C-alpha cells in the first residue's frame, strides 16, 4: 500500500506543478538565465509553412493549429529557397532581471512580425520589421532585425514570429542587451575591417591607375566597389550606410547580385584578355552569361526575386567552374599573369561556393558559412594587392629597361651619325679635291686651247666677246701621206709617232710665242701675232 500511495502522491505533485501558470518547468521551454547571455534558439522553435500567405495570427493562435506546427531540429532555421510565409513560435521563461532581445541574424527578410503577450493584460501585441520597411523605422539601427522580449522575471510566454521572404534562412538568437552589444560590436568590427580594406584598396588602385595609366587598375577598382555593394546587400550594411535614399534598391538583392556578377565577368575579360586569347570562351561570356545576368536583373525588378535568386545560385556555381577553368586555360596558353588571377580568385570562389551551398540548405548556418564571401573577398583583395604591387614593380622594371634600351639605342644612333658624318666629311673632302683637280685640268686645258685673257673671261662671265686682231697668222699643218704611213704602223706605234711630233710642235710654239689652237687627228693648228 505504501508504494502505491507514494506513487499517487508524486504523480499528483507533478500534475499540480505542471498546471501552475507562468513557471519554468516545461522541457521545451527556452530558459533565459544569467549563465547563457547569448544562445541560438533554432531547436526551441516550432514552425508552420504558409505558402499561400493566408493565415493570420488569430488563425494560428489556437490549440488546433498548434498541433500542425513542426519542431525544428536545426540550430539555425533554414528552409532553403522558398517564396512564402512561415509562422514560428517558441516558449520562453525568464529567470533573470536582465532585459532580453530576440534577433533575426539575417538581413534577407522581407517582413518579420513579432507577436508577444502584454505583461499586464496578456493580450498579444505586434511589432513589424524587415528590409521592406525604411531603415529609420527600426528601433535598433543595425544590419539585422532585433526585437525586445518584454517578459517579467519568472514568467513564461509564448512568442510568435511570422517570416515572409523568398530566401528562408532566418537564424534566431536571444541575448541580453549587453551580450547583444558585445556580439554586434564584434560583427561591426569585422565589417569595419572589411570595408576599411575595401576603401584602402580602392584608393590605392585608383592612384596607381592615375600614375601608370593602366586601365586594369580602374577595372579592378570598379570590381571591388560592386563586390562591396554585393556583400553589403547580403549583410544589410547598404541600408545602414546609405540610408533610406536608396531604399528602393535594397528590395532587389538578386538584381544587385546579378549586376555584381556581370561586373566580375567584365573585369575577367579585361584582365585575362579573353577576346584575344580564348575567343570561343569569350563568346560564351557574351552570349550566355551576360544575357543570364540581365535576365536576373529584369526578374528582380519585376518582383520575381525567388526565380532571380535561384538563377543567381545556379549561375554562380556554373560561373565558378567556368571562370576557374577559363583562367587555367589562359595560363596554359602562355599568359603568365593568369596565375595571379587563379591564385587571387581561389579563396573568393571557395567563399561563394560555401555561401551558395549553404543557401541550398546543404551546409549549416555558422560564422564561417555566413561570412564565407567576406572572408574570401578579403583574402582575394589582399592577394590581389600583392599581385598588383608585383605588376607595378614589373612595370617599373620594364619601364627602366625600356629607358635603358632607349638610351643605348640613342647612343648607338649617335655613334652611327658621328661615323656617317665623318665618312661624309671624308667623302666631301675627297670629292672637293677631285673637283679642284678637275677644275685645274679644265683650266689648264682651257689655257692650252685659248689665250689666257679669253680663258679668264670665260671663267668669269661664262662667255667671251669676239675680238678682232689686225696681224694674226694662222698655221695649219698635217702629215703628208698620213694614210699610207698609218697602213704600215700599228695603232700604238702610230699614236707614239704623232705624240712625238706634236710635242716637238708644242716646244716650237712655246719658244716663239705662238698660240696653239687645237689638234685634230694628224693636223695641228696654231696662231701667231696674238698679244701675249
Coordinates of C-alpha atoms in Angstrom, one line a residue:
X1 CA 0.0 0.0 0.0
X2 CA 2.8 2.4 0.9
X3 CA 4.5 2.2 -2.6
X4 CA 1.1 2.8 -4.3
X5 CA 0.3 5.8 -2.1
X6 CA 3.8 7.3 -2.7
X7 CA 3.4 6.9 -6.4
X8 CA 0.0 8.6 -6.3
X9 CA 1.4 11.5 -4.3
X10 CA 4.3 12.0 -6.7
X11 CA 2.0 11.9 -9.7
X12 CA -0.3 14.5 -8.1
X13 CA 2.5 16.8 -7.3
X14 CA 3.8 16.6 -10.9
X15 CA 0.4 17.3 -12.3
X16 CA -0.2 20.2 -9.9
X17 CA 3.2 21.7 -10.7
X18 CA 2.6 21.5 -14.5
X19 CA -0.7 23.3 -14.0
X20 CA 0.9 26.3 -12.3
X21 CA 0.9 29.2 -14.8
X22 CA 3.9 31.3 -15.5
X23 CA 6.5 28.9 -14.1
X24 CA 9.6 27.5 -16.0
X25 CA 9.3 23.7 -15.8
X26 CA 8.4 22.7 -19.4
X27 CA 11.2 20.7 -21.2
X28 CA 10.6 22.6 -24.5
X29 CA 10.7 26.0 -22.9
X30 CA 13.6 28.3 -23.6
X31 CA 15.1 29.4 -20.2
X32 CA 16.6 32.8 -20.1
X33 CA 19.2 33.0 -17.3
X34 CA 22.5 34.8 -16.5
X35 CA 24.6 31.7 -17.3
X36 CA 23.8 31.9 -21.0
X37 CA 23.5 35.5 -22.0
X38 CA 23.5 34.6 -25.7
X39 CA 22.2 31.5 -27.5
X40 CA 20.8 30.3 -30.7
X41 CA 17.2 29.0 -30.3
X42 CA 16.6 27.1 -33.5
X43 CA 15.8 23.8 -31.7
X44 CA 13.3 25.5 -29.4
X45 CA 11.3 26.8 -32.4
X46 CA 8.1 25.3 -33.9
X47 CA 7.3 26.4 -37.4
X48 CA 4.3 26.2 -39.8
X49 CA 4.8 27.0 -43.5
X50 CA 2.1 29.2 -45.1
X51 CA 2.8 29.0 -48.8
X52 CA -0.3 31.0 -49.8
X53 CA 0.2 33.6 -47.1
X54 CA -3.4 33.2 -45.9
X55 CA -3.0 32.5 -42.2
X56 CA -3.5 35.3 -39.7
X57 CA -2.3 35.5 -36.1
X58 CA -5.9 34.7 -34.9
X59 CA -5.8 31.6 -37.0
X60 CA -2.6 30.1 -35.7
X61 CA -3.0 31.1 -32.0
X62 CA -5.3 28.2 -31.3
X63 CA -4.7 24.7 -29.8
X64 CA -5.8 23.1 -33.1
X65 CA -3.4 25.0 -35.2
X66 CA -0.5 24.4 -32.8
X67 CA -0.7 20.7 -33.5
X68 CA 0.2 21.4 -37.1
X69 CA 3.5 23.1 -36.2
X70 CA 6.7 21.2 -36.8
X71 CA 9.5 21.2 -34.3
X72 CA 12.8 22.5 -35.8
X73 CA 15.8 20.2 -35.5
X74 CA 18.2 22.9 -36.7
X75 CA 20.1 25.2 -34.5
X76 CA 19.8 27.9 -37.2
X77 CA 16.5 27.9 -39.1
X78 CA 17.0 27.2 -42.8
X79 CA 14.2 26.1 -45.2
X80 CA 16.1 27.0 -48.3
X81 CA 14.8 28.7 -51.4
X82 CA 11.0 29.1 -50.8
X83 CA 9.0 32.2 -51.5
X84 CA 6.3 32.0 -48.7
X85 CA 5.5 33.0 -45.2
X86 CA 6.4 30.8 -42.2
X87 CA 4.8 31.1 -38.7
X88 CA 7.1 30.3 -35.8
X89 CA 6.5 30.1 -32.1
X90 CA 8.6 29.2 -29.0
X91 CA 8.0 29.3 -25.3
X92 CA 10.4 31.3 -23.2
X93 CA 10.8 31.6 -19.4
X94 CA 12.8 34.4 -17.9
X95 CA 14.7 33.8 -14.7
X96 CA 16.7 37.0 -14.5
X97 CA 16.2 40.7 -14.2
X98 CA 18.2 41.4 -17.4
X99 CA 16.4 42.8 -20.5
X100 CA 16.4 40.4 -23.3
X101 CA 16.3 40.7 -27.1
X102 CA 15.3 38.4 -30.0
X103 CA 17.5 38.8 -33.1
X104 CA 17.0 37.5 -36.7
X105 CA 20.6 37.2 -37.8
X106 CA 19.9 37.7 -41.4
X107 CA 19.1 40.8 -43.5
X108 CA 17.4 38.9 -46.3
X109 CA 14.0 39.0 -44.6
X110 CA 11.3 41.0 -46.5
X111 CA 9.0 41.3 -43.5
X112 CA 9.1 40.0 -39.9
X113 CA 6.1 40.3 -37.5
X114 CA 6.7 39.6 -33.8
X115 CA 3.7 38.8 -31.5
X116 CA 4.2 38.9 -27.8
X117 CA 1.8 39.0 -24.8
X118 CA 1.4 42.2 -22.8
X119 CA 2.9 41.8 -19.4
X120 CA -0.2 43.3 -17.8
X121 CA -3.2 42.3 -19.9
X122 CA -1.9 39.2 -21.6
X123 CA -3.1 40.5 -24.9
X124 CA -0.8 40.0 -27.9
X125 CA 0.9 43.0 -29.4
X126 CA 2.6 43.2 -32.8
X127 CA 5.9 44.7 -33.9
X128 CA 6.8 44.8 -37.6
X129 CA 10.3 45.0 -39.2
X130 CA 12.0 43.8 -42.3
X131 CA 14.0 45.2 -45.2
X132 CA 10.8 46.3 -47.0
X133 CA 10.4 49.0 -44.3
X134 CA 12.6 52.1 -44.1
X135 CA 15.8 51.8 -42.1
X136 CA 14.8 54.7 -39.9
X137 CA 11.7 52.9 -38.6
X138 CA 13.9 50.3 -36.9
X139 CA 14.3 50.7 -33.1
X140 CA 17.7 49.1 -33.2
X141 CA 19.7 50.6 -36.0
X142 CA 21.7 47.5 -37.1
X143 CA 22.2 45.3 -40.1
X144 CA 19.9 42.6 -38.6
X145 CA 16.4 42.7 -37.1
X146 CA 16.1 43.0 -33.4
X147 CA 13.0 42.9 -31.1
X148 CA 12.5 43.4 -27.4
X149 CA 11.3 40.4 -25.4
X150 CA 9.2 42.2 -22.7
X151 CA 8.9 39.3 -20.2
X152 CA 8.8 39.7 -16.4
X153 CA 11.1 37.6 -14.2
X154 CA 9.9 34.0 -13.6
X155 CA 7.1 34.4 -16.3
X156 CA 6.6 32.1 -19.2
X157 CA 5.4 33.4 -22.5
X158 CA 4.7 32.1 -26.0
X159 CA 6.3 34.3 -28.7
X160 CA 5.1 34.1 -32.3
X161 CA 7.2 35.2 -35.3
X162 CA 6.0 35.4 -38.8
X163 CA 8.7 35.4 -41.5
X164 CA 7.9 36.4 -45.1
X165 CA 10.6 36.2 -47.7
X166 CA 11.9 34.2 -50.7
X167 CA 15.2 33.0 -49.1
X168 CA 14.2 31.1 -46.0
X169 CA 17.3 31.4 -43.8
X170 CA 16.5 33.1 -40.6
X171 CA 18.8 32.1 -37.7
X172 CA 17.2 33.2 -34.4
X173 CA 19.1 34.1 -31.2
X174 CA 18.3 35.6 -27.9
X175 CA 20.6 37.6 -25.8
X176 CA 20.8 40.2 -23.0
X177 CA 21.2 43.7 -24.2
X178 CA 24.8 43.7 -23.0
X179 CA 25.6 40.4 -24.8
X180 CA 23.9 41.8 -27.9
X181 CA 26.0 44.9 -27.9
X182 CA 29.2 42.8 -27.5
X183 CA 28.1 40.4 -30.3
X184 CA 27.1 43.3 -32.6
X185 CA 30.4 45.1 -31.8
X186 CA 32.3 42.0 -33.0
X187 CA 30.3 41.9 -36.2
X188 CA 30.7 45.6 -36.8
X189 CA 34.4 45.3 -36.1
X190 CA 34.8 42.6 -38.7
X191 CA 32.7 44.6 -41.1
X192 CA 34.8 47.7 -40.4
X193 CA 37.9 45.8 -41.1
X194 CA 36.5 44.5 -44.4
X195 CA 35.2 47.9 -45.6
X196 CA 38.3 49.6 -44.4
X197 CA 40.3 47.2 -46.6
X198 CA 37.9 47.9 -49.5
X199 CA 38.4 51.7 -49.2
X200 CA 42.2 51.3 -48.9
X201 CA 42.4 49.0 -51.9
X202 CA 40.1 51.1 -54.0
X203 CA 42.1 54.3 -53.3
X204 CA 45.4 52.5 -53.7
X205 CA 44.5 51.0 -57.1
X206 CA 42.9 54.3 -58.3
X207 CA 46.0 56.3 -57.5
X208 CA 48.1 53.6 -59.2
X209 CA 45.8 54.0 -62.3
X210 CA 46.4 57.7 -62.3
X211 CA 50.1 57.1 -62.1
X212 CA 50.7 54.4 -64.6
X213 CA 47.5 54.9 -66.8
X214 CA 46.8 51.2 -66.9
X215 CA 43.1 50.6 -67.2
X216 CA 43.4 47.2 -65.5
X217 CA 43.6 49.1 -62.2
X218 CA 40.5 51.1 -62.9
X219 CA 38.6 47.9 -63.8
X220 CA 39.7 46.4 -60.5
X221 CA 38.5 49.5 -58.6
X222 CA 35.1 49.1 -60.1
X223 CA 35.1 45.4 -59.4
X224 CA 36.0 46.0 -55.7
X225 CA 33.2 48.6 -55.4
X226 CA 30.5 46.4 -56.8
X227 CA 31.7 43.4 -54.8
X228 CA 31.5 45.5 -51.6
X229 CA 27.9 46.6 -52.6
X230 CA 27.0 43.0 -53.2
X231 CA 28.2 41.9 -49.8
X232 CA 26.7 45.0 -48.2
X233 CA 23.4 44.0 -49.7
X234 CA 23.6 40.4 -48.3
X235 CA 24.6 41.7 -44.9
X236 CA 22.3 44.7 -44.7
X237 CA 25.1 47.3 -44.5
X238 CA 23.9 49.1 -47.6
X239 CA 20.8 50.4 -45.9
X240 CA 22.8 51.3 -42.8
X241 CA 25.5 53.1 -44.9
X242 CA 23.3 54.8 -47.5
X243 CA 20.1 55.2 -45.5
X244 CA 16.6 55.4 -46.9
X245 CA 17.6 57.5 -50.0
X246 CA 18.4 54.3 -51.8
X247 CA 15.8 52.1 -50.0
X248 CA 14.2 51.1 -53.3
X249 CA 17.4 49.2 -54.2
X250 CA 17.5 47.1 -51.1
X251 CA 14.4 45.2 -52.2
X252 CA 16.2 43.9 -55.3
X253 CA 19.0 41.9 -53.8
X254 CA 19.2 39.3 -56.6
X255 CA 19.4 42.1 -59.1
X256 CA 22.3 43.7 -57.3
X257 CA 24.0 40.3 -57.1
X258 CA 23.4 39.8 -60.8
X259 CA 24.9 43.2 -61.6
X260 CA 27.9 42.4 -59.4
X261 CA 28.4 39.1 -61.2
X262 CA 28.3 40.8 -64.6
X263 CA 30.9 43.3 -63.5
X264 CA 33.2 40.4 -62.3
X265 CA 32.9 38.9 -65.8
X266 CA 33.8 42.3 -67.4
X267 CA 36.8 42.5 -65.1
X268 CA 37.8 38.9 -66.0
X269 CA 37.5 39.6 -69.8
X270 CA 39.8 42.6 -69.4
X271 CA 42.4 41.1 -67.1
X272 CA 42.7 37.7 -68.9
X273 CA 42.3 39.2 -72.4
X274 CA 39.8 36.5 -73.3
X275 CA 38.7 38.1 -76.6
X276 CA 42.3 37.9 -77.9
X277 CA 43.4 34.6 -76.2
X278 CA 40.3 32.4 -76.0
X279 CA 37.7 33.9 -78.4
X280 CA 35.4 30.9 -78.1
X281 CA 35.2 31.1 -74.4
X282 CA 34.8 34.9 -74.7
X283 CA 31.7 34.3 -76.8
X284 CA 30.2 32.1 -74.1
X285 CA 30.5 35.1 -71.7
X286 CA 29.0 37.4 -74.2
X287 CA 26.1 35.3 -75.4
X288 CA 25.3 33.2 -72.3
X289 CA 26.4 34.8 -69.0
X290 CA 25.7 38.4 -69.9
X291 CA 22.1 37.6 -71.0
X292 CA 21.7 35.4 -67.9
X293 CA 22.6 38.3 -65.6
X294 CA 20.4 40.7 -67.5
X295 CA 17.5 38.3 -67.1
X296 CA 18.2 38.1 -63.3
X297 CA 18.1 41.9 -63.0
X298 CA 14.8 42.0 -65.0
X299 CA 13.2 39.3 -62.9
X300 CA 14.3 41.1 -59.7
X301 CA 12.9 44.4 -60.9
X302 CA 9.7 42.6 -61.9
X303 CA 9.3 41.3 -58.3
X304 CA 10.3 37.7 -59.1
X305 CA 13.1 37.6 -56.5
X306 CA 12.8 33.8 -55.9
X307 CA 13.4 32.9 -59.5
X308 CA 16.1 35.6 -59.7
X309 CA 17.8 34.2 -56.6
X310 CA 17.6 30.6 -57.9
X311 CA 19.2 31.7 -61.2
X312 CA 21.9 33.5 -59.2
X313 CA 22.7 30.4 -57.2
X314 CA 22.8 28.2 -60.3
X315 CA 24.7 30.6 -62.5
X316 CA 27.0 31.3 -59.5
X317 CA 28.1 27.7 -59.2
X318 CA 28.4 27.4 -63.0
X319 CA 30.4 30.7 -63.2
X320 CA 32.9 29.4 -60.6
X321 CA 33.7 26.3 -62.6
X322 CA 33.7 28.3 -65.9
X323 CA 36.0 31.1 -64.7
X324 CA 38.4 28.8 -62.9
X325 CA 38.7 26.5 -66.0
X326 CA 39.0 29.6 -68.2
X327 CA 41.8 31.1 -66.1
X328 CA 43.7 27.8 -66.2
X329 CA 43.3 27.5 -70.0
X330 CA 44.6 31.1 -70.5
X331 CA 47.6 30.4 -68.2
X332 CA 48.4 27.2 -70.1
X333 CA 48.2 29.3 -73.3
X334 CA 51.3 31.2 -72.1
X335 CA 49.7 34.2 -70.5
X336 CA 51.6 34.2 -67.2
X337 CA 49.6 36.9 -65.4
X338 CA 46.7 34.4 -65.4
X339 CA 48.3 32.6 -62.5
X340 CA 47.7 35.7 -60.3
X341 CA 44.0 35.6 -61.2
X342 CA 43.8 31.8 -60.4
X343 CA 45.5 32.3 -57.0
X344 CA 43.7 35.5 -56.1
X345 CA 40.3 34.3 -57.0
X346 CA 40.6 30.8 -55.5
X347 CA 39.6 31.9 -52.0
X348 CA 36.8 34.1 -53.2
X349 CA 35.4 31.3 -55.3
X350 CA 35.5 29.0 -52.3
X351 CA 33.7 31.6 -50.3
X352 CA 30.9 32.0 -52.9
X353 CA 30.7 28.2 -53.2
X354 CA 30.2 27.8 -49.4
X355 CA 27.7 30.5 -49.2
X356 CA 25.7 29.1 -52.2
X357 CA 25.7 25.6 -50.8
X358 CA 24.5 27.0 -47.5
X359 CA 21.7 28.7 -49.4
X360 CA 20.7 25.2 -50.7
X361 CA 20.4 24.0 -47.1
X362 CA 23.3 21.6 -47.6
X363 CA 25.6 23.3 -45.0
X364 CA 24.6 24.5 -41.6
X365 CA 24.4 28.2 -40.7
X366 CA 27.6 29.2 -38.9
X367 CA 30.1 32.0 -38.6
X368 CA 32.2 30.6 -41.4
X369 CA 29.3 29.7 -43.8
X370 CA 27.5 33.0 -43.1
X371 CA 30.7 35.1 -43.7
X372 CA 32.3 33.0 -46.3
X373 CA 32.0 35.6 -49.1
X374 CA 33.5 38.4 -46.9
X375 CA 36.4 36.1 -45.9
X376 CA 37.0 35.0 -49.5
X377 CA 36.7 38.6 -50.8
X378 CA 39.1 39.9 -48.1
X379 CA 41.7 37.2 -48.9
X380 CA 41.3 38.0 -52.6
X381 CA 41.9 41.7 -52.1
X382 CA 45.0 41.0 -50.0
X383 CA 46.4 38.6 -52.6
X384 CA 45.5 40.9 -55.5
X385 CA 47.2 43.8 -53.7
X386 CA 50.4 41.8 -53.7
X387 CA 49.8 40.8 -57.3
X388 CA 49.1 44.4 -58.4
X389 CA 52.1 45.6 -56.4
X390 CA 54.2 43.0 -58.2
X391 CA 52.8 44.1 -61.5
X392 CA 53.6 47.7 -60.7
X393 CA 57.2 46.5 -59.8
X394 CA 57.3 44.6 -63.1
X395 CA 56.0 47.7 -64.9
X396 CA 58.8 49.9 -63.3
X397 CA 61.4 47.3 -64.2
X398 CA 60.1 47.1 -67.8
X399 CA 60.0 50.9 -67.9
X400 CA 63.6 51.2 -66.7
X401 CA 64.6 48.5 -69.1
X402 CA 62.9 50.4 -71.9
X403 CA 64.6 53.6 -70.9
X404 CA 68.0 51.8 -70.8
X405 CA 67.2 50.3 -74.2
X406 CA 66.2 53.8 -75.5
X407 CA 69.4 55.3 -74.1
X408 CA 71.5 52.6 -75.7
X409 CA 69.7 53.0 -79.0
X410 CA 70.2 56.8 -78.9
X411 CA 73.9 56.2 -78.1
X412 CA 74.2 53.8 -81.0
X413 CA 72.4 56.2 -83.3
X414 CA 74.7 59.0 -82.1
X415 CA 77.7 56.8 -82.9
X416 CA 76.3 55.9 -86.2
X417 CA 75.5 59.5 -87.0
X418 CA 79.0 60.6 -86.0
X419 CA 80.5 57.8 -88.1
X420 CA 78.4 58.7 -91.0
X421 CA 79.3 62.4 -90.5
X422 CA 83.0 61.6 -90.5
X423 CA 82.6 59.4 -93.5
X424 CA 80.6 62.1 -95.3
X425 CA 83.3 64.7 -94.4
X426 CA 86.0 62.4 -95.8
X427 CA 83.9 61.9 -99.0
X428 CA 83.2 65.6 -99.3
X429 CA 86.8 66.3 -98.9
X430 CA 87.8 63.7 -101.4
X431 CA 85.1 65.0 -103.8
X432 CA 86.2 68.6 -103.3
X433 CA 89.8 67.6 -104.1
X434 CA 88.6 65.7 -107.2
X435 CA 86.7 68.8 -108.2
X436 CA 89.7 71.0 -107.6
X437 CA 91.8 68.7 -109.7
X438 CA 89.2 68.6 -112.4
X439 CA 89.0 72.3 -112.3
X440 CA 92.7 72.7 -112.6
X441 CA 92.7 70.3 -115.5
X442 CA 89.8 72.2 -117.1
X443 CA 91.6 75.5 -116.7
X444 CA 94.9 74.0 -117.9
X445 CA 93.1 72.6 -120.9
X446 CA 91.3 75.9 -121.4
X447 CA 94.7 77.8 -121.4
X448 CA 96.0 75.2 -123.8
X449 CA 93.4 76.0 -126.4
X450 CA 92.6 79.7 -125.7
X451 CA 94.5 82.8 -124.9
X452 CA 94.8 83.4 -121.2
X453 CA 92.7 86.6 -121.4
X454 CA 89.9 84.8 -123.3
X455 CA 90.1 81.9 -120.9
X456 CA 89.8 84.2 -117.9
X457 CA 86.9 85.9 -119.4
X458 CA 85.1 82.6 -120.0
X459 CA 85.6 81.6 -116.4
X460 CA 84.3 84.9 -115.0
X461 CA 81.4 85.6 -117.4
X462 CA 80.7 82.2 -119.0
X463 CA 81.2 83.7 -122.4
X464 CA 83.8 85.7 -124.4
X465 CA 83.3 88.7 -126.6
X466 CA 84.8 88.2 -130.1
X467 CA 87.9 90.2 -130.7
X468 CA 89.5 91.4 -133.9
X469 CA 93.2 91.3 -134.4
X470 CA 94.9 93.0 -137.4
X471 CA 98.1 90.9 -137.8
X472 CA 97.5 87.3 -137.0
X473 CA 98.9 84.4 -138.8
X474 CA 97.1 81.0 -138.7
X475 CA 99.3 78.0 -139.0
X476 CA 97.6 74.7 -140.1
X477 CA 99.7 71.7 -140.9
X478 CA 99.4 68.0 -141.3
X479 CA 101.5 64.9 -142.2
X480 CA 102.0 64.2 -145.9
X481 CA 100.7 60.8 -147.0
X482 CA 99.5 60.1 -143.4
X483 CA 97.0 57.5 -144.6
X484 CA 99.7 55.4 -146.4
X485 CA 102.1 55.8 -143.4
X486 CA 99.4 54.6 -141.0
X487 CA 98.8 51.5 -143.0
X488 CA 102.4 50.3 -142.2
X489 CA 102.2 51.1 -138.5
X490 CA 100.3 49.6 -135.6
X491 CA 97.9 51.8 -133.7
X492 CA 100.3 52.1 -130.8
X493 CA 103.2 52.9 -133.0
X494 CA 101.1 55.5 -134.9
X495 CA 100.0 57.2 -131.6
X496 CA 103.6 57.3 -130.3
X497 CA 104.8 58.9 -133.6
X498 CA 102.1 61.5 -133.6
X499 CA 102.8 62.3 -129.9
X500 CA 106.5 62.8 -130.5
X501 CA 105.8 65.1 -133.4
X502 CA 103.1 67.2 -131.6
X503 CA 105.3 67.5 -128.5
X504 CA 108.0 68.9 -130.8
X505 CA 105.4 71.3 -132.3
X506 CA 104.4 72.4 -128.7
X507 CA 108.0 73.2 -127.9
X508 CA 108.4 75.3 -131.0
X509 CA 105.1 77.1 -130.4
X510 CA 106.1 77.9 -126.8
X511 CA 109.5 79.1 -127.9
X512 CA 108.1 81.6 -130.5
X513 CA 105.0 82.7 -128.5
X514 CA 102.7 81.1 -131.0
X515 CA 99.2 80.2 -129.6
X516 CA 98.3 76.6 -130.0
X517 CA 94.6 76.3 -131.1
X518 CA 93.9 72.6 -131.4
X519 CA 95.0 69.2 -132.8
X520 CA 92.7 67.1 -135.0
X521 CA 94.0 63.7 -136.0
X522 CA 97.3 64.4 -137.7
X523 CA 96.5 68.1 -138.1
X524 CA 98.0 70.8 -135.9
X525 CA 96.5 74.4 -135.7
X526 CA 98.2 77.4 -134.2
X527 CA 98.0 81.2 -134.4
X528 CA 100.8 83.8 -134.3
X529 CA 100.7 87.5 -133.8
X530 CA 98.2 87.4 -130.8
X531 CA 99.0 89.8 -127.9
X532 CA 100.7 87.9 -125.1

